[in-house]
Amino acid sequence: MKARVHVMLKNGVLDPQGEAVKHALGAIGFAGVDGVRQGKVIELDLADGTDEATIGQMCEKLLANTVIESYTIEVL
Amino acid sequence: MKARVHVMLKNGVLDPQGEAVKHALGAIGFAGVDGVRQGKVIELDLADGTDEATIGQMCEKLLANTVIESYTIEVL
């Protein structure tokens, strides 16, 4: 089975990477870019029957820094 | 309007970050992780009416390195 995990910085946490992308898009001529947030997407190829709780533990223990990042799990 | 862009390494391109995550998951006790690919997710806050073709240009010019990365656009 496959699962996809999105890890994004929480709202209110400064995202310098996103800010850099926003300014760069403006600099190369794309107007109207009001905000950019950049995060990670992790695609996991797991043994069949792995439950969402286990994937949640992977996020808590390794994939996300839950102090500043939030994660969402999507089983494909 | 909001749009989300996923940028992943193309199949066949070595993904050392994903491999590192895979080994780390195994090392902390998660069995059955057969593969991990890590990519970027970019959430864009754009002027209303920005069409998908424009977002495609942003990807081609800045957000993705299309030699080794593929991207998908999702308008939210």
PDB file of C-alpha atoms in Angstrom:
ATOM      1  CA  MET A   1       0.000   0.000   0.000  1.00  0.00           C
ATOM      2  CA  LYS A   2       1.002   3.564  -0.543  1.00  0.00           C
ATOM      3  CA  ALA A   3       0.541   6.564   1.671  1.00  0.00           C
ATOM      4  CA  ARG A   4       1.375  10.196   1.251  1.00  0.00           C
ATOM      5  CA  VAL A   5       2.300  12.475   4.123  1.00  0.00           C
ATOM      6  CA  HIS A   6       2.289  16.258   3.857  1.00  0.00           C
ATOM      7  CA  VAL A   7       4.413  18.138   6.342  1.00  0.00           C
ATOM      8  CA  MET A   8       3.879  21.895   6.471  1.00  0.00           C
ATOM      9  CA  LEU A   9       5.117  24.572   8.829  1.00  0.00           C
ATOM     10  CA  LYS A  10       2.323  25.623  11.171  1.00  0.00           C
ATOM     11  CA  ASN A  11       0.589  28.921  10.577  1.00  0.00           C
ATOM     12  CA  GLY A  12       2.493  31.697  12.267  1.00  0.00           C
ATOM     13  CA  VAL A  13       5.846  29.974  11.881  1.00  0.00           C
ATOM     14  CA  LEU A  14       8.083  31.996   9.586  1.00  0.00           C
ATOM     15  CA  ASP A  15       8.736  30.206   6.298  1.00  0.00           C
ATOM     16  CA  PRO A  16      11.866  31.756   4.747  1.00  0.00           C
ATOM     17  CA  GLN A  17      11.899  29.242   1.905  1.00  0.00           C
ATOM     18  CA  GLY A  18       8.338  30.183   0.948  1.00  0.00           C
ATOM     19  CA  GLU A  19       9.178  33.880   1.201  1.00  0.00           C
ATOM     20  CA  ALA A  20      12.181  33.394  -1.073  1.00  0.00           C
ATOM     21  CA  VAL A  21      10.015  31.614  -3.660  1.00  0.00           C
ATOM     22  CA  LYS A  22       7.424  34.400  -3.451  1.00  0.00           C
ATOM     23  CA  HIS A  23      10.010  37.105  -4.089  1.00  0.00           C
ATOM     24  CA  ALA A  24      11.627  35.101  -6.868  1.00  0.00           C
ATOM     25  CA  LEU A  25       8.285  34.625  -8.638  1.00  0.00           C
ATOM     26  CA  GLY A  26       7.730  38.387  -8.457  1.00  0.00           C
ATOM     27  CA  ALA A  27      11.232  39.057  -9.739  1.00  0.00           C
ATOM     28  CA  ILE A  28      10.733  36.941 -12.865  1.00  0.00           C
ATOM     29  CA  GLY A  29       7.481  38.666 -13.718  1.00  0.00           C
ATOM     30  CA  PHE A  30       4.631  36.768 -12.089  1.00  0.00           C
ATOM     31  CA  ALA A  31       2.320  39.341 -10.515  1.00  0.00           C
ATOM     32  CA  GLY A  32      -0.330  38.640  -7.918  1.00  0.00           C
ATOM     33  CA  VAL A  33       1.501  36.069  -5.843  1.00  0.00           C
ATOM     34  CA  ASP A  34       0.226  36.923  -2.361  1.00  0.00           C
ATOM     35  CA  GLY A  35       1.800  34.150  -0.398  1.00  0.00           C
ATOM     36  CA  VAL A  36       3.844  30.989  -0.697  1.00  0.00           C
ATOM     37  CA  ARG A  37       4.312  28.247   1.877  1.00  0.00           C
ATOM     38  CA  GLN A  38       6.685  25.409   1.164  1.00  0.00           C
ATOM     39  CA  GLY A  39       6.519  22.020   2.786  1.00  0.00           C
ATOM     40  CA  LYS A  40       7.528  18.432   2.295  1.00  0.00           C
ATOM     41  CA  VAL A  41       5.650  15.552   0.762  1.00  0.00           C
ATOM     42  CA  ILE A  42       6.750  12.043   1.642  1.00  0.00           C
ATOM     43  CA  GLU A  43       5.451   9.083  -0.323  1.00  0.00           C
ATOM     44  CA  LEU A  44       5.670   5.850   1.616  1.00  0.00           C
ATOM     45  CA  ASP A  45       5.477   2.369   0.162  1.00  0.00           C
ATOM     46  CA  LEU A  46       4.330   0.274   3.106  1.00  0.00           C
ATOM     47  CA  ALA A  47       3.435  -3.328   3.866  1.00  0.00           C
ATOM     48  CA  ASP A  48      -0.234  -4.029   3.152  1.00  0.00           C
ATOM     49  CA  GLY A  49      -2.436  -3.513   6.170  1.00  0.00           C
ATOM     50  CA  THR A  50      -0.315  -0.826   7.828  1.00  0.00           C
ATOM     51  CA  ASP A  51      -2.859   1.311   9.632  1.00  0.00           C
ATOM     52  CA  GLU A  52      -3.062   5.063   9.763  1.00  0.00           C
ATOM     53  CA  ALA A  53      -2.140   5.081  13.451  1.00  0.00           C
ATOM     54  CA  THR A  54       1.238   3.536  12.599  1.00  0.00           C
ATOM     55  CA  ILE A  55       1.830   6.159   9.934  1.00  0.00           C
ATOM     56  CA  GLY A  56       0.897   8.769  12.538  1.00  0.00           C
ATOM     57  CA  GLN A  57       3.605   7.390  14.819  1.00  0.00           C
ATOM     58  CA  MET A  58       6.138   7.634  11.991  1.00  0.00           C
ATOM     59  CA  CYS A  59       5.193  11.296  11.622  1.00  0.00           C
ATOM     60  CA  GLU A  60       5.379  12.010  15.348  1.00  0.00           C
ATOM     61  CA  LYS A  61       8.707  10.232  15.786  1.00  0.00           C
ATOM     62  CA  LEU A  62      10.560  11.079  12.613  1.00  0.00           C
ATOM     63  CA  LEU A  63       8.857  12.741   9.681  1.00  0.00           C
ATOM     64  CA  ALA A  64       7.582  15.924  11.287  1.00  0.00           C
ATOM     65  CA  ASN A  65       8.868  18.241  13.985  1.00  0.00           C
ATOM     66  CA  THR A  66       5.509  18.680  15.682  1.00  0.00           C
ATOM     67  CA  VAL A  67       6.637  21.753  17.593  1.00  0.00           C
ATOM     68  CA  ILE A  68       6.624  23.797  14.399  1.00  0.00           C
ATOM     69  CA  GLU A  69       5.173  21.486  11.753  1.00  0.00           C
ATOM     70  CA  SER A  70       1.796  19.906  11.164  1.00  0.00           C
ATOM     71  CA  TYR A  71       1.208  16.814   9.083  1.00  0.00           C
ATOM     72  CA  THR A  72      -1.626  15.222   7.161  1.00  0.00           C
ATOM     73  CA  ILE A  73      -1.801  11.572   6.149  1.00  0.00           C
ATOM     74  CA  GLU A  74      -3.444  10.389   2.963  1.00  0.00           C
ATOM     75  CA  VAL A  75      -3.697   6.670   2.273  1.00  0.00           C
ATOM     76  CA  LEU A  76      -3.694   6.118  -1.497  1.00  0.00           C
TER      77      LEU A  76
ATOM     78  CA  MET B   1      -7.345  31.528  -5.036  1.00  0.00           C
ATOM     79  CA  LYS B   2      -5.068  28.841  -3.754  1.00  0.00           C
ATOM     80  CA  ALA B   3      -3.107  26.243  -5.637  1.00  0.00           C
ATOM     81  CA  ARG B   4      -0.874  23.421  -4.524  1.00  0.00           C
ATOM     82  CA  VAL B   5       2.085  22.199  -6.542  1.00  0.00           C
ATOM     83  CA  HIS B   6       3.775  18.878  -5.891  1.00  0.00           C
ATOM     84  CA  VAL B   7       7.344  18.529  -7.098  1.00  0.00           C
ATOM     85  CA  MET B   8       8.769  15.012  -7.023  1.00  0.00           C
ATOM     86  CA  LEU B   9      11.963  13.524  -8.378  1.00  0.00           C
ATOM     87  CA  LYS B  10      11.225  11.543 -11.519  1.00  0.00           C
ATOM     88  CA  ASN B  11      11.209   7.774 -11.322  1.00  0.00           C
ATOM     89  CA  GLY B  12      14.712   6.458 -11.808  1.00  0.00           C
ATOM     90  CA  VAL B  13      16.351   9.507 -10.288  1.00  0.00           C
ATOM     91  CA  LEU B  14      18.139   8.562  -7.089  1.00  0.00           C
ATOM     92  CA  ASP B  15      16.475  10.084  -4.031  1.00  0.00           C
ATOM     93  CA  PRO B  16      19.031  10.046  -1.201  1.00  0.00           C
ATOM     94  CA  GLN B  17      16.714  11.960   1.129  1.00  0.00           C
ATOM     95  CA  GLY B  18      14.007   9.340   0.684  1.00  0.00           C
ATOM     96  CA  GLU B  19      16.535   6.528   1.197  1.00  0.00           C
ATOM     97  CA  ALA B  20      17.729   8.173   4.415  1.00  0.00           C
ATOM     98  CA  VAL B  21      14.164   8.397   5.708  1.00  0.00           C
ATOM     99  CA  LYS B  22      13.556   4.751   4.784  1.00  0.00           C
ATOM    100  CA  HIS B  23      16.610   3.557   6.698  1.00  0.00           C
ATOM    101  CA  ALA B  24      15.792   5.795   9.667  1.00  0.00           C
ATOM    102  CA  LEU B  25      12.247   4.403   9.873  1.00  0.00           C
ATOM    103  CA  GLY B  26      13.682   0.889   9.891  1.00  0.00           C
ATOM    104  CA  ALA B  27      16.222   1.853  12.540  1.00  0.00           C
ATOM    105  CA  ILE B  28      13.570   3.122  14.954  1.00  0.00           C
ATOM    106  CA  GLY B  29      11.511  -0.029  14.607  1.00  0.00           C
ATOM    107  CA  PHE B  30       9.036   0.417  11.775  1.00  0.00           C
ATOM    108  CA  ALA B  31       9.103  -2.741   9.697  1.00  0.00           C
ATOM    109  CA  GLY B  32       7.738  -3.152   6.204  1.00  0.00           C
ATOM    110  CA  VAL B  33       8.764   0.193   4.776  1.00  0.00           C
ATOM    111  CA  ASP B  34       9.572  -0.780   1.202  1.00  0.00           C
ATOM    112  CA  GLY B  35      10.271   2.591  -0.258  1.00  0.00           C
ATOM    113  CA  VAL B  36      10.226   6.299   0.470  1.00  0.00           C
ATOM    114  CA  ARG B  37      10.313   9.196  -1.970  1.00  0.00           C
ATOM    115  CA  GLN B  38      10.516  12.715  -0.692  1.00  0.00           C
ATOM    116  CA  GLY B  39       9.414  15.772  -2.595  1.00  0.00           C
ATOM    117  CA  LYS B  40       8.280  19.325  -2.136  1.00  0.00           C
ATOM    118  CA  VAL B  41       4.827  20.759  -1.809  1.00  0.00           C
ATOM    119  CA  ILE B  42       4.357  24.439  -2.545  1.00  0.00           C
ATOM    120  CA  GLU B  43       1.134  26.188  -1.581  1.00  0.00           C
ATOM    121  CA  LEU B  44       0.536  29.313  -3.602  1.00  0.00           C
ATOM    122  CA  ASP B  45      -1.865  32.093  -2.727  1.00  0.00           C
ATOM    123  CA  LEU B  46      -2.586  33.705  -6.092  1.00  0.00           C
ATOM    124  CA  ALA B  47      -4.708  36.493  -7.528  1.00  0.00           C
ATOM    125  CA  ASP B  48      -8.193  35.261  -8.424  1.00  0.00           C
ATOM    126  CA  GLY B  49      -8.446  34.096 -12.007  1.00  0.00           C
ATOM    127  CA  THR B  50      -4.842  32.952 -12.371  1.00  0.00           C
ATOM    128  CA  ASP B  51      -5.093  30.065 -14.811  1.00  0.00           C
ATOM    129  CA  GLU B  52      -3.405  26.721 -14.607  1.00  0.00           C
ATOM    130  CA  ALA B  53      -1.191  27.547 -17.606  1.00  0.00           C
ATOM    131  CA  THR B  54       0.363  30.411 -15.642  1.00  0.00           C
ATOM    132  CA  ILE B  55       1.009  28.126 -12.686  1.00  0.00           C
ATOM    133  CA  GLY B  56       2.572  25.683 -15.153  1.00  0.00           C
ATOM    134  CA  GLN B  57       4.953  28.431 -16.286  1.00  0.00           C
ATOM    135  CA  MET B  58       5.909  29.121 -12.676  1.00  0.00           C
ATOM    136  CA  CYS B  59       6.779  25.440 -12.322  1.00  0.00           C
ATOM    137  CA  GLU B  60       8.757  25.318 -15.562  1.00  0.00           C
ATOM    138  CA  LYS B  61      10.696  28.498 -14.813  1.00  0.00           C
ATOM    139  CA  LEU B  62      11.274  28.305 -11.092  1.00  0.00           C
ATOM    140  CA  LEU B  63       9.551  25.730  -8.928  1.00  0.00           C
ATOM    141  CA  ALA B  64      10.730  22.509 -10.557  1.00  0.00           C
ATOM    142  CA  ASN B  65      13.921  21.405 -12.239  1.00  0.00           C
ATOM    143  CA  THR B  66      12.193  19.601 -15.095  1.00  0.00           C
ATOM    144  CA  VAL B  67      15.312  17.665 -16.045  1.00  0.00           C
ATOM    145  CA  ILE B  68      14.999  15.536 -12.921  1.00  0.00           C
ATOM    146  CA  GLU B  69      11.697  16.561 -11.348  1.00  0.00           C
ATOM    147  CA  SER B  70       8.072  16.253 -12.334  1.00  0.00           C
ATOM    148  CA  TYR B  71       5.294  18.444 -11.011  1.00  0.00           C
ATOM    149  CA  THR B  72       1.553  18.269 -10.581  1.00  0.00           C
ATOM    150  CA  ILE B  73      -0.743  21.249 -10.121  1.00  0.00           C
ATOM    151  CA  GLU B  74      -3.863  21.147  -8.006  1.00  0.00           C
ATOM    152  CA  VAL B  75      -6.143  24.195  -7.872  1.00  0.00           C
ATOM    153  CA  LEU B  76      -7.899  24.274  -4.483  1.00  0.00           C
TER     154      LEU B  76
END
